[in-house]
mmCIF file of C-alpha atoms in Angstrom:
data_model
loop_
_atom_site.group_PDB
_atom_site.id
_atom_site.type_symbol
_atom_site.label_atom_id
_atom_site.label_comp_id
_atom_site.label_asym_id
_atom_site.label_seq_id
_atom_site.Cartn_x
_atom_site.Cartn_y
_atom_site.Cartn_z
ATOM 1 C CA MET A 1425 -7.322 5.456 -11.143
ATOM 2 C CA ARG A 1426 -8.630 5.967 -7.661
ATOM 3 C CA TYR A 1427 -6.559 4.837 -4.720
ATOM 4 C CA PRO A 1428 -6.662 3.424 -2.211
ATOM 5 C CA LYS A 1429 -8.771 0.678 -3.763
ATOM 6 C CA GLU A 1430 -10.553 -1.754 -1.483
ATOM 7 C CA CYS A 1431 -11.177 -5.249 -2.747
ATOM 8 C CA VAL A 1432 -12.595 -8.443 -1.335
ATOM 9 C CA LEU A 1433 -10.705 -11.668 -1.961
ATOM 10 C CA LYS A 1434 -11.955 -15.217 -1.588
ATOM 11 C CA GLU A 1435 -13.194 -16.171 1.863
ATOM 12 C CA CYS A 1436 -14.182 -12.507 2.470
ATOM 13 C CA VAL A 1437 -10.581 -11.441 3.065
ATOM 14 C CA GLU A 1438 -10.288 -7.690 2.580
ATOM 15 C CA ALA A 1439 -7.314 -6.074 0.856
ATOM 16 C CA VAL A 1440 -6.356 -2.527 -0.060
ATOM 17 C CA ILE A 1441 -4.353 -1.672 -3.173
ATOM 18 C CA ARG A 1442 -2.431 1.573 -3.492
ATOM 19 C CA PRO A 1443 0.661 2.919 -5.266
ATOM 20 C CA LEU A 1444 4.084 2.317 -3.773
ATOM 21 C CA GLU A 1445 5.332 5.261 -1.731
ATOM 22 C CA PRO A 1446 8.981 6.159 -0.934
ATOM 23 C CA GLY A 1447 8.485 5.272 2.748
ATOM 24 C CA ASP A 1448 7.325 1.737 1.880
ATOM 25 C CA ARG A 1449 10.842 0.344 1.598
ATOM 26 C CA PRO A 1450 10.811 -1.488 4.980
ATOM 27 C CA LEU A 1451 7.387 -2.966 4.189
ATOM 28 C CA LEU A 1452 8.533 -4.153 0.766
ATOM 29 C CA ASP A 1453 11.753 -5.601 2.208
ATOM 30 C CA ALA A 1454 9.698 -7.559 4.775
ATOM 31 C CA PHE A 1455 7.366 -8.741 1.994
ATOM 32 C CA TYR A 1456 10.195 -10.108 -0.137
ATOM 33 C CA ARG A 1457 11.775 -11.877 2.833
ATOM 34 C CA ARG A 1458 8.530 -13.898 3.016
ATOM 35 C CA ILE A 1459 8.653 -14.881 -0.679
ATOM 36 C CA PRO A 1460 10.295 -18.306 -1.150
ATOM 37 C CA GLU A 1461 13.755 -18.204 -2.696
ATOM 38 C CA SER A 1462 12.565 -20.536 -5.451
ATOM 39 C CA ASP A 1463 10.029 -17.854 -6.482
ATOM 40 C CA ARG A 1464 12.492 -14.957 -6.231
ATOM 41 C CA TRP A 1465 14.911 -16.927 -8.445
ATOM 42 C CA PHE A 1466 12.835 -16.168 -11.549
ATOM 43 C CA MET A 1467 12.623 -12.412 -10.969
ATOM 44 C CA ASN A 1468 14.667 -10.033 -13.099
ATOM 45 C CA TYR A 1469 16.227 -8.442 -10.032
ATOM 46 C CA ASP A 1470 17.732 -9.726 -6.806
ATOM 47 C CA VAL A 1471 15.218 -8.086 -4.483
ATOM 48 C CA MET A 1472 17.311 -9.133 -1.462
ATOM 49 C CA ASP A 1473 20.245 -6.949 -2.637
ATOM 50 C CA THR A 1474 20.052 -3.484 -1.058
ATOM 51 C CA ALA A 1475 21.873 -1.798 -3.962
ATOM 52 C CA VAL A 1476 19.498 -3.377 -6.502
ATOM 53 C CA MET A 1477 16.477 -2.210 -4.517
ATOM 54 C CA ASP A 1478 17.973 1.300 -4.252
ATOM 55 C CA MET A 1479 18.171 1.429 -8.063
ATOM 56 C CA TRP A 1480 14.661 -0.027 -8.336
ATOM 57 C CA PHE A 1481 13.187 2.624 -6.012
ATOM 58 C CA ASP A 1482 15.069 5.279 -8.005
ATOM 59 C CA ALA A 1483 13.457 3.956 -11.208
ATOM 60 C CA VAL A 1484 10.035 4.151 -9.519
ATOM 61 C CA GLU A 1485 10.711 7.733 -8.473
ATOM 62 C CA LYS A 1486 11.777 8.643 -12.038
ATOM 63 C CA GLY A 1487 8.589 7.094 -13.453
ATOM 64 C CA ASN A 1488 10.253 4.194 -15.299
ATOM 65 C CA ILE A 1489 8.403 1.721 -13.079
ATOM 66 C CA CYS A 1490 4.845 2.014 -11.759
ATOM 67 C CA SER A 1491 4.382 -0.131 -8.689
ATOM 68 C CA ILE A 1492 1.333 -0.967 -6.614
ATOM 69 C CA LEU A 1493 1.073 -2.751 -3.289
ATOM 70 C CA ALA A 1494 -1.706 -4.870 -1.814
ATOM 71 C CA PHE A 1495 -2.177 -4.773 1.952
ATOM 72 C CA CYS A 1496 -4.068 -6.941 4.397
ATOM 73 C CA ASN A 1497 -4.048 -5.607 7.946
ATOM 74 C CA GLU A 1498 -1.256 -3.142 7.084
ATOM 75 C CA THR A 1499 1.020 -5.954 5.855
ATOM 76 C CA VAL A 1500 2.109 -6.097 2.210
ATOM 77 C CA VAL A 1501 0.735 -9.323 0.736
ATOM 78 C CA GLY A 1502 1.161 -8.565 -2.965
ATOM 79 C CA GLN A 1503 3.026 -6.296 -5.314
ATOM 80 C CA GLY A 1504 2.638 -5.495 -8.984
ATOM 81 C CA SER A 1505 4.973 -3.511 -11.207
ATOM 82 C CA LEU A 1506 4.647 -2.090 -14.684
ATOM 83 C CA TYR A 1507 8.012 -1.517 -16.386
ATOM 84 C CA LEU A 1508 8.095 1.271 -18.955
ATOM 85 C CA ARG A 1509 10.599 2.152 -21.641
ATOM 86 C CA GLY A 1510 10.346 5.833 -22.320
ATOM 87 C CA PHE A 1511 12.212 5.682 -25.618
ATOM 88 C CA GLY A 1512 12.890 3.464 -28.584
ATOM 89 C CA ALA A 1513 11.413 0.706 -30.661
ATOM 90 C CA THR A 1514 9.618 -0.953 -27.726
ATOM 91 C CA SER A 1515 8.444 2.188 -25.929
ATOM 92 C CA HIS A 1516 4.849 1.197 -26.783
ATOM 93 C CA VAL A 1517 5.207 -2.072 -24.819
ATOM 94 C CA GLY A 1518 5.022 -2.370 -21.054
ATOM 95 C CA ARG A 1519 6.193 -5.377 -19.083
ATOM 96 C CA PHE A 1520 4.737 -6.399 -15.787
ATOM 97 C CA ARG A 1521 5.429 -8.640 -12.831
ATOM 98 C CA ILE A 1522 3.070 -9.627 -10.020
ATOM 99 C CA VAL A 1523 4.263 -11.245 -6.799
ATOM 100 C CA VAL A 1524 1.894 -12.543 -4.114
ATOM 101 C CA LEU A 1525 2.660 -14.163 -0.771
ATOM 102 C CA PRO A 1526 2.067 -17.931 -0.979
ATOM 103 C CA GLU A 1527 -0.763 -17.850 1.564
ATOM 104 C CA TYR A 1528 -2.633 -15.256 -0.535
ATOM 105 C CA ARG A 1529 -2.383 -17.105 -3.841
ATOM 106 C CA GLN A 1530 -5.527 -18.615 -5.323
ATOM 107 C CA MET A 1531 -7.531 -15.852 -3.615
ATOM 108 C CA ARG A 1532 -7.843 -13.580 -6.712
ATOM 109 C CA LEU A 1533 -5.369 -11.005 -5.391
ATOM 110 C CA GLY A 1534 -3.242 -11.429 -8.525
ATOM 111 C CA THR A 1535 -6.346 -10.728 -10.620
ATOM 112 C CA TRP A 1536 -6.986 -7.453 -8.787
ATOM 113 C CA LEU A 1537 -3.352 -6.412 -9.235
ATOM 114 C CA LEU A 1538 -3.410 -7.366 -12.927
ATOM 115 C CA LEU A 1539 -6.546 -5.299 -13.560
ATOM 116 C CA ASP A 1540 -4.860 -2.261 -12.041
ATOM 117 C CA LEU A 1541 -1.665 -2.806 -14.053
ATOM 118 C CA ILE A 1542 -3.697 -3.072 -17.264
ATOM 119 C CA GLN A 1543 -5.403 0.221 -16.390
ATOM 120 C CA LEU A 1544 -2.055 1.862 -15.580
ATOM 121 C CA ALA A 1545 -0.733 0.711 -18.972
ATOM 122 C CA MET A 1546 -3.796 2.084 -20.744
ATOM 123 C CA ASP A 1547 -3.457 5.390 -18.862
ATOM 124 C CA ARG A 1548 0.092 5.657 -20.243
ATOM 125 C CA ASN A 1549 -1.118 4.978 -23.800
ATOM 126 C CA LEU A 1550 0.805 1.741 -24.122
ATOM 127 C CA GLU A 1551 -0.263 -0.489 -26.995
ATOM 128 C CA MET A 1552 0.857 -3.838 -25.591
ATOM 129 C CA LEU A 1553 1.577 -5.545 -22.308
ATOM 130 C CA ARG A 1554 4.082 -8.363 -21.981
ATOM 131 C CA ALA A 1555 4.669 -10.948 -19.292
ATOM 132 C CA ASP A 1556 7.557 -13.403 -19.304
ATOM 133 C CA LEU A 1557 6.493 -16.542 -17.451
ATOM 134 C CA VAL A 1558 8.193 -19.858 -16.777
ATOM 135 C CA ALA A 1559 6.359 -22.938 -18.044
ATOM 136 C CA GLY A 1560 5.960 -25.624 -15.413
ATOM 137 C CA VAL A 1561 6.578 -23.096 -12.637
ATOM 138 C CA GLU A 1562 4.117 -20.299 -13.360
ATOM 139 C CA ASP A 1563 1.405 -22.278 -15.161
ATOM 140 C CA GLY A 1564 -1.278 -20.762 -12.927
ATOM 141 C CA ALA A 1565 -0.195 -17.279 -13.961
ATOM 142 C CA ILE A 1566 -0.137 -18.300 -17.631
ATOM 143 C CA GLU A 1567 -3.725 -19.555 -17.379
ATOM 144 C CA ALA A 1568 -4.773 -16.454 -15.429
ATOM 145 C CA VAL A 1569 -3.473 -13.948 -17.993
ATOM 146 C CA LYS A 1570 -5.135 -15.916 -20.819
ATOM 147 C CA LYS A 1571 -8.475 -14.997 -19.193
ATOM 148 C CA PHE A 1572 -7.568 -11.349 -19.855
ATOM 149 C CA ASP A 1573 -6.865 -11.897 -23.565
ATOM 150 C CA PHE A 1574 -3.124 -12.428 -23.280
ATOM 151 C CA PHE A 1575 -1.867 -14.862 -25.893
ATOM 152 C CA LYS A 1576 1.321 -16.838 -26.259
ATOM 153 C CA PHE A 1577 3.536 -14.682 -28.440
ATOM 154 C CA ALA A 1578 6.603 -16.890 -28.216
ATOM 155 C CA GLU A 1579 8.109 -19.758 -26.285
ATOM 156 C CA LEU A 1580 11.830 -20.063 -25.761
ATOM 157 C CA LYS A 1581 12.603 -23.718 -25.145
ATOM 158 C CA GLU A 1582 14.954 -24.514 -22.270
ATOM 159 C CA TYR A 1583 15.832 -20.814 -21.975
ATOM 160 C CA MET A 1584 15.635 -20.516 -18.190
ATOM 161 C CA LYS A 1585 17.246 -22.507 -15.400
ATOM 162 C CA ASP A 1586 15.500 -23.167 -12.118
ATOM 163 C CA ILE A 1587 17.309 -22.942 -8.806
ATOM 164 C CA GLN A 1588 18.497 -26.561 -9.143
ATOM 165 C CA GLY A 1589 19.874 -25.905 -12.639
ATOM 166 C CA ASN A 1590 17.082 -27.682 -14.548
ATOM 167 C CA ARG A 1591 16.153 -26.031 -17.836
ATOM 168 C CA GLN A 1592 12.682 -24.533 -18.189
ATOM 169 C CA ASP A 1593 10.783 -22.959 -21.087
ATOM 170 C CA LEU A 1594 10.126 -19.203 -21.061
ATOM 171 C CA VAL A 1595 6.652 -18.287 -22.303
ATOM 172 C CA ILE A 1596 6.167 -14.722 -23.550
ATOM 173 C CA MET A 1597 2.539 -13.675 -23.133
ATOM 174 C CA VAL A 1598 1.259 -10.505 -24.820
ATOM 175 C CA LYS A 1599 -1.942 -8.469 -24.633
ATOM 176 C CA ARG A 1600 -2.901 -5.794 -27.109
ATOM 177 C CA LEU A 1601 -4.345 -2.809 -25.276
ATOM 178 C CA HIS A 1602 -7.193 -0.529 -26.166
ATOM 179 C CA LYS A 1603 -7.795 3.137 -25.348
ATOM 180 C CA GLU A 1604 -10.687 2.357 -23.016
ATOM 181 C CA TRP A 1605 -12.280 -0.685 -21.396
ATOM 182 C CA SER A 1606 -15.315 -0.203 -23.633
ATOM 183 C CA ASP A 1607 -13.115 -0.960 -26.671
ATOM 184 C CA PHE A 1608 -12.776 -4.632 -25.703
#
């Protein structure tokens, strides 16, 4: 994949997507401080915890996580990560997470990040991609991934709790990958 990648969002807003670099830590920290706590609540990691982020960056460096950043005017406005298991029964499945600043949502930035994550997964010969999304909270994301042939693989009723303690359903969305885009 060729980086940096320039893309045009809605309203002619320009963005640049590139892989995360070791020196991006301050930029990523600033990005996550701008993400509402209610959104961060549903992430698998406490991105505000320095020790957690140290381990996360270590995993990126080791190749267990592929991460890309989206910039507008040298500010991180979106981030996508592909989580890889190098061994075992689910080593053929990648998981991903996309996070976008609220003011850049509904501008197709998530779509650009998703396309790159799909390509990264294909480049690593993964057979499936999985996204765990919260019904009622991430409905827009659920609808968005359906447009890229993700399907509901499972739904775990009342599995998650939101920040107020209300139970929410976890929807597991899966996409079967092909060797090349022409295989679709």
